[in-house]
Amino acid sequence: MDQAAKGAAALNSKEFSAAVSHYTDAIAVHSEAVDYYIKRSTAYTRISPPDHQAALSDAEIALSLASKRGKRELIIQAQLRRAIALFGNERYGDSRQCFEWVQQMDDKEKSLKIWEMKLEAKLKGMGEEDEKATVTVKQYPDVEVPVAQIAEKKVSSTAAEKVKPTASTAEQATAPAGVQTPASKIRHEWYQTHDTVVISLFAKGVPKDTATIEMQERSLAISFPLATGSDYDFSLDPLFGKIDAPGSTAKVMSTKVEFTLKKRRAGEMWPNLESHLPVPDMTTEESGSAPEEIKRAVLAEQSTNTGPSYPTSSKSGPKDWDKVASELTKKPKKDTKEGEAGGDDGVDDDFEGGDPVNGFFQSLYSRADPDTRRAMMKSYQESNGTALSTNWSEVGKGKVETQPPEGMEAKRW
């Protein structure tokens, strides 16, 4: 488990001092990881006693980094932490201003009402001239982002060996090791399973120590230095569905970087890797309704289907049993006059009023010979209701395996 993962675990278990320590170590390696500053700011606020000034410093660094990358979700989180830290520093006017900026970007933020009440209580009775009530903050602060400490470790190690650094060694300290894939040739591919989405970014020579990877509920981003001196940035925002960020992993290999994203909803199939729609608000998930894009994808798929196709042993191919049942269960027109004999033999009448498909199969079974009945019973039971055969010469040879419909899989319970 890396330092960031340890920090997240400590934060969740309310071990705030440990969380600060772990995130400090993580930031020493990845000094531009926005999420690390946000989480450490949270830990500073909740530690006993709180360090509101340190929390404010981390929140403003996070906000500066997030705004440069244009990450809306991270900007909102960083601005929220900034507002809370300002409140702790008794800068109530600045705090209220930051909460207003949060509300402009996300009016669904649940904590806004609580903080509004707290601010009203603090500002009540204060005049406009009161220093605590004045507004001095800018929406995006001008702060200096710390440099990764890993470079300092290399320099100190060299100094200990009393080796005088040269221009070439200085370049090697900042340039990625090995042969790198040119930025124009870096590509990515993806596939999904029942529980995960796996993304491969094909890039050789990605430096593990200086690559910055961020995973959020609806976004993924990686940034690493190139041999040319510039940075390569790759991001997916928003992802099509929600992921469990703490349960997702990233692995830097010699020829690629592989991300394994754990789906928040297991079994949800993504038609695309990214969504062109905005991230839905929390009320969508709480109400149990699916995002509109998912609804449209499902409806579009349903509109192209002419009906379910069930497994069959017939050599002529699958049958649409719903259509067959609908045709066979239609009541024939009675041409006989009232009081005359003839017409319907009464067999289908026994199954009137129920589901037409069930009625059809019951009727088929009642009219079948003993071998056909045995084939129907054996195939239906052994396949767990996924196959039905009337051919005893085929079914009698062995066990009938479960044959789930296309796009589904059978599970043992």
XYZ file of C-alpha atoms in Angstrom:
413
model
C 0.000 0.000 0.000
C 1.490 3.385 -1.005
C 1.533 6.486 1.206
C -1.579 8.022 -0.376
C -3.577 4.830 0.200
C -2.358 4.711 3.805
C -3.387 8.339 4.219
C -6.878 7.639 2.869
C -7.249 4.667 5.224
C -6.112 6.749 8.181
C -8.521 9.554 7.272
C -11.433 7.117 7.054
C -10.571 5.621 10.448
C -10.268 9.145 11.957
C -6.541 8.798 12.648
C -5.890 12.360 11.487
C -2.292 12.698 12.691
C -1.326 9.568 10.776
C -3.218 10.849 7.733
C -1.228 14.095 7.768
C 2.023 12.124 7.987
C 1.164 9.752 5.128
C -0.076 12.505 2.803
C 3.044 14.549 3.574
C 5.178 11.624 2.372
C 2.981 11.227 -0.704
C 3.266 14.942 -1.572
C 7.055 14.731 -1.228
C 7.003 12.468 -4.297
C 3.989 13.873 -6.159
C 3.970 17.583 -5.405
C 1.198 18.387 -7.926
C -1.373 15.808 -6.829
C -4.441 17.943 -6.122
C -6.282 15.258 -4.175
C -3.395 14.809 -1.715
C -3.544 18.484 -0.687
C -7.340 18.366 -0.340
C -7.155 15.301 1.888
C -4.322 16.685 3.999
C -6.254 19.949 4.399
C -9.191 17.912 5.678
C -6.937 16.089 8.148
C -5.422 19.368 9.410
C -8.934 20.719 10.084
C -10.000 17.635 12.046
C -6.788 16.997 13.968
C -6.742 17.857 17.676
C -6.010 20.695 18.068
C -6.874 21.825 14.496
C -4.205 23.523 12.388
C -6.420 25.865 10.367
C -3.534 27.809 8.850
C -1.931 24.644 7.440
C -5.360 23.532 6.219
C -5.800 26.865 4.411
C -2.360 26.621 2.809
C -3.076 23.122 1.437
C -6.550 24.125 0.203
C -5.171 27.118 -1.712
C -2.391 25.041 -3.313
C -5.004 22.452 -4.340
C -7.260 25.178 -5.756
C -4.406 26.697 -7.753
C -3.417 23.331 -9.243
C -7.023 22.327 -9.986
C -7.798 25.635 -11.742
C -4.727 25.276 -13.991
C -5.939 21.835 -15.055
C -9.552 22.914 -15.424
C -10.841 20.110 -13.184
C -14.281 21.294 -12.089
C -14.838 18.588 -9.465
C -11.468 19.244 -7.843
C -11.953 23.030 -7.976
C -15.209 22.675 -6.031
C -13.633 20.389 -3.412
C -10.589 22.643 -2.964
C -12.699 25.823 -2.718
C -14.914 24.125 -0.124
C -11.899 23.148 1.999
C -10.588 26.709 1.638
C -13.875 28.164 2.887
C -13.889 25.825 5.900
C -10.254 26.648 6.733
C -10.984 30.400 6.508
C -13.882 29.925 8.911
C -11.495 28.205 11.330
C -9.112 31.157 11.009
C -12.004 33.503 11.942
C -11.953 35.172 8.521
C -15.710 34.990 8.217
C -16.142 37.477 5.356
C -13.619 35.582 3.220
C -15.178 32.273 4.217
C -18.654 33.397 3.128
C -17.264 34.604 -0.207
C -15.624 31.216 -0.877
C -18.830 29.375 0.006
C -20.643 31.570 -2.522
C -18.168 30.529 -5.214
C -18.788 26.895 -4.285
C -22.541 27.432 -4.584
C -22.133 29.019 -8.024
C -20.401 25.877 -9.258
C -22.444 23.318 -7.315
C -25.683 24.481 -5.725
C -26.408 20.864 -4.669
C -23.570 20.795 -2.123
C -25.314 19.553 1.020
C -23.056 21.230 3.583
C -23.713 24.783 2.308
C -26.862 25.276 4.401
C -25.079 24.305 7.621
C -22.144 26.631 6.983
C -24.499 29.455 6.009
C -26.165 29.181 9.411
C -22.794 29.110 11.190
C -21.621 32.207 9.299
C -24.831 34.102 10.056
C -24.308 33.416 13.763
C -20.698 34.632 13.653
C -21.338 37.722 11.504
C -24.408 38.809 13.466
C -23.661 42.057 15.193
C -20.405 42.656 13.309
C -20.093 45.896 11.416
C -18.797 46.223 7.870
C -15.610 47.742 9.231
C -14.864 44.686 11.348
C -11.701 43.002 10.082
C -13.241 39.529 10.439
C -16.152 40.475 8.170
C -14.150 42.019 5.343
C -13.504 40.224 2.062
C -9.901 40.103 0.880
C -9.678 36.812 -1.024
C -9.548 36.251 -4.772
C -11.403 33.358 -6.371
C -8.148 31.696 -7.417
C -5.199 32.473 -5.119
C -1.663 33.192 -6.286
C 0.378 30.609 -4.409
C 3.635 28.839 -5.036
C 3.413 25.079 -5.486
C 6.113 23.142 -3.596
C 8.646 21.168 -5.636
C 8.787 17.392 -5.208
C 11.267 16.463 -2.483
C 12.565 13.478 -4.433
C 14.906 15.761 -6.407
C 16.363 17.100 -3.130
C 17.047 13.557 -1.964
C 19.087 12.872 -5.099
C 21.140 16.040 -4.605
C 21.850 15.279 -0.943
C 22.883 11.751 -1.860
C 25.333 13.089 -4.423
C 26.716 15.572 -1.904
C 27.285 12.809 0.634
C 29.422 10.992 -1.896
C 31.338 14.264 -2.484
C 30.786 14.136 -6.231
C 30.622 17.496 -7.927
C 27.478 17.652 -10.125
C 27.998 18.553 -13.765
C 25.614 19.978 -16.340
C 25.015 16.535 -17.809
C 24.220 14.940 -14.443
C 21.805 17.774 -13.646
C 19.944 17.090 -16.873
C 19.827 13.382 -16.084
C 18.277 14.110 -12.686
C 15.272 15.780 -14.310
C 14.960 13.842 -17.558
C 13.051 10.535 -17.560
C 15.162 7.419 -17.778
C 15.029 5.091 -20.794
C 13.624 5.550 -24.281
C 10.265 7.267 -24.267
C 7.389 7.047 -26.690
C 6.914 10.402 -28.478
C 3.814 12.247 -27.281
C 2.243 12.080 -30.749
C 2.384 8.268 -30.712
C 0.994 7.659 -27.240
C -2.378 5.924 -27.476
C -4.857 4.219 -25.185
C -7.237 1.264 -25.350
C -9.823 -0.076 -22.933
C -12.048 -3.015 -22.162
C -14.411 -3.890 -19.330
C -15.439 -6.817 -17.194
C -18.410 -7.304 -14.893
C -16.705 -5.344 -12.083
C -13.931 -3.272 -13.666
C -12.865 -1.047 -16.535
C -9.264 -1.592 -17.643
C -7.471 1.211 -19.516
C -4.020 0.795 -21.064
C -1.999 3.912 -21.920
C 0.711 2.713 -24.294
C 3.727 4.848 -23.472
C 7.271 3.577 -22.942
C 9.587 4.997 -20.320
C 7.022 6.627 -18.013
C 8.983 7.631 -14.866
C 7.376 6.057 -11.805
C 8.809 8.570 -9.345
C 7.548 11.716 -11.079
C 4.297 10.514 -12.665
C 1.233 12.055 -11.011
C -1.956 9.962 -11.090
C -5.323 11.145 -9.806
C -8.514 9.101 -9.620
C -11.841 10.607 -8.665
C -15.383 9.233 -8.684
C -15.939 10.378 -12.284
C -12.460 11.238 -13.567
C -8.972 9.902 -14.212
C -5.807 11.895 -14.917
C -2.093 11.208 -15.304
C 0.764 13.618 -15.894
C 4.446 12.827 -16.387
C 7.544 14.613 -17.756
C 8.809 13.934 -21.269
C 12.392 13.847 -22.496
C 11.682 17.093 -24.379
C 11.253 18.904 -21.053
C 7.477 19.348 -21.345
C 4.764 17.376 -19.525
C 2.363 14.871 -21.039
C -1.189 15.090 -19.662
C -3.898 12.483 -20.208
C -7.316 12.794 -18.615
C -10.803 11.295 -18.861
C -13.401 13.636 -17.389
C -16.153 12.750 -16.885
C -16.024 8.972 -17.094
C -19.206 7.301 -18.326
C -19.983 5.816 -14.911
C -18.902 6.188 -11.321
C -15.881 4.321 -9.969
C -14.637 3.358 -6.530
C -11.462 5.474 -6.538
C -9.853 3.931 -3.402
C -10.497 0.451 -4.813
C -9.002 1.291 -8.219
C -5.333 0.799 -9.086
C -2.695 2.106 -11.502
C 0.439 0.224 -12.527
C 3.364 1.829 -14.357
C 5.141 -0.747 -16.538
C 8.000 -0.525 -19.015
C 5.758 -0.273 -22.073
C 2.491 1.080 -20.699
C 0.494 2.369 -17.758
C -2.475 0.185 -16.824
C -5.438 1.523 -14.869
C -7.920 -0.894 -13.315
C -11.008 1.079 -12.351
C -13.453 -0.603 -10.000
C -17.034 0.098 -11.025
C -19.276 1.627 -8.389
C -22.181 -0.414 -9.814
C -20.990 -3.946 -10.572
C -22.556 -5.281 -13.736
C -23.153 -1.868 -15.284
C -21.865 -2.007 -18.861
C -20.326 1.165 -20.270
C -21.068 1.806 -23.964
C -18.339 4.468 -23.947
C -15.332 5.311 -21.815
C -16.304 8.954 -21.406
C -19.625 10.751 -21.149
C -20.457 13.877 -23.135
C -23.084 14.817 -20.557
C -22.385 16.731 -17.324
C -21.938 14.772 -14.113
C -25.420 14.141 -12.632
C -26.131 15.592 -9.200
C -26.476 13.426 -6.114
C -30.253 13.444 -6.245
C -30.093 11.215 -9.327
C -28.428 8.401 -7.482
C -30.452 8.856 -4.310
C -33.737 8.629 -6.163
C -32.648 5.367 -7.768
C -33.030 6.620 -11.327
C -30.272 6.018 -13.872
C -28.483 8.854 -15.698
C -30.218 9.953 -18.874
C -27.347 8.738 -21.043
C -27.672 5.221 -19.679
C -31.436 5.329 -20.211
C -30.977 6.409 -23.819
C -28.364 3.701 -24.436
C -30.702 1.017 -23.063
C -33.713 2.330 -24.960
C -31.721 2.550 -28.182
C -30.633 -1.055 -27.764
C -34.177 -2.149 -27.035
C -35.512 -0.359 -30.097
C -33.192 -2.367 -32.375
C -34.275 -5.709 -30.916
C -37.124 -7.568 -32.574
C -37.621 -9.810 -29.558
C -35.682 -12.132 -27.280
C -33.981 -15.102 -28.899
C -33.875 -18.151 -26.638
C -31.373 -21.035 -26.776
C -32.555 -23.972 -28.838
C -31.320 -27.314 -30.120
C -33.017 -26.801 -33.466
C -30.730 -26.950 -36.507
C -32.776 -24.211 -38.176
C -31.569 -21.642 -35.612
C -33.112 -19.803 -32.652
C -36.829 -19.149 -32.476
C -38.750 -16.184 -31.171
C -41.020 -18.167 -28.855
C -42.983 -15.045 -27.882
C -44.083 -14.686 -31.486
C -44.820 -18.399 -31.839
C -46.844 -18.406 -28.620
C -48.759 -15.316 -29.670
C -49.766 -16.917 -32.967
C -50.621 -20.318 -31.541
C -52.633 -19.028 -28.602
C -54.913 -16.899 -30.731
C -58.430 -18.218 -30.471
C -59.661 -19.466 -33.849
C -62.730 -17.864 -35.330
C -65.817 -20.006 -34.789
C -67.693 -20.632 -37.991
C -70.241 -22.962 -36.352
C -73.636 -21.656 -35.588
C -75.048 -21.479 -32.118
C -76.021 -24.927 -30.849
C -73.989 -26.781 -33.488
C -71.199 -29.182 -32.623
C -67.623 -28.752 -33.708
C -65.192 -25.837 -33.431
C -62.530 -25.691 -30.738
C -61.634 -29.011 -29.089
C -61.303 -27.345 -25.709
C -57.571 -28.072 -25.096
C -56.446 -24.423 -25.162
C -59.362 -23.423 -22.950
C -57.614 -25.075 -20.006
C -54.836 -22.478 -20.264
C -56.883 -19.364 -20.964
C -56.424 -16.262 -18.849
C -52.728 -16.789 -17.949
C -49.461 -15.831 -19.592
C -49.706 -16.789 -23.300
C -46.132 -18.134 -23.406
C -46.694 -20.407 -20.405
C -50.020 -21.429 -21.845
C -48.385 -22.392 -25.119
C -45.727 -24.580 -23.469
C -48.307 -26.228 -21.230
C -50.401 -26.956 -24.279
C -47.363 -28.283 -26.152
C -46.482 -30.558 -23.221
C -50.009 -31.885 -22.861
C -50.116 -32.925 -26.510
C -46.588 -34.402 -26.671
C -45.619 -38.082 -26.692
C -43.677 -39.546 -23.708
C -40.192 -39.058 -25.285
C -40.925 -35.432 -26.102
C -42.153 -34.820 -22.558
C -39.013 -36.416 -21.118
C -36.852 -34.231 -23.367
C -38.707 -31.075 -22.325
C -38.493 -31.841 -18.597
C -34.829 -32.913 -18.667
C -33.588 -29.988 -20.788
C -35.520 -27.390 -18.802
C -34.439 -28.663 -15.363
C -30.775 -29.351 -16.146
C -30.291 -26.021 -17.950
C -31.865 -24.097 -15.056
C -34.686 -22.919 -17.269
C -32.463 -21.509 -20.036
C -33.072 -24.185 -22.679
C -36.027 -26.265 -23.840
C -35.717 -29.165 -26.268
C -38.228 -31.639 -27.652
C -35.576 -33.936 -29.162
C -35.052 -36.871 -26.784
C -32.455 -38.539 -29.038
C -30.209 -35.496 -28.467
C -31.121 -34.650 -24.866
C -30.806 -38.253 -23.711
C -27.081 -38.352 -24.562
C -25.982 -36.318 -21.549
C -26.507 -33.320 -19.289
C -27.991 -30.174 -20.840
C -25.735 -27.239 -19.908
C -27.003 -23.844 -18.794
C -27.287 -21.506 -21.795
C -27.789 -17.911 -20.590
C -29.070 -15.312 -23.087
C -26.496 -13.281 -24.987
C -24.850 -10.606 -22.847
C -25.531 -12.411 -19.561
C -23.602 -14.975 -17.535
C -24.662 -17.855 -15.306
C -23.671 -17.818 -11.640
C -23.802 -20.451 -8.912
C -25.754 -19.425 -5.825
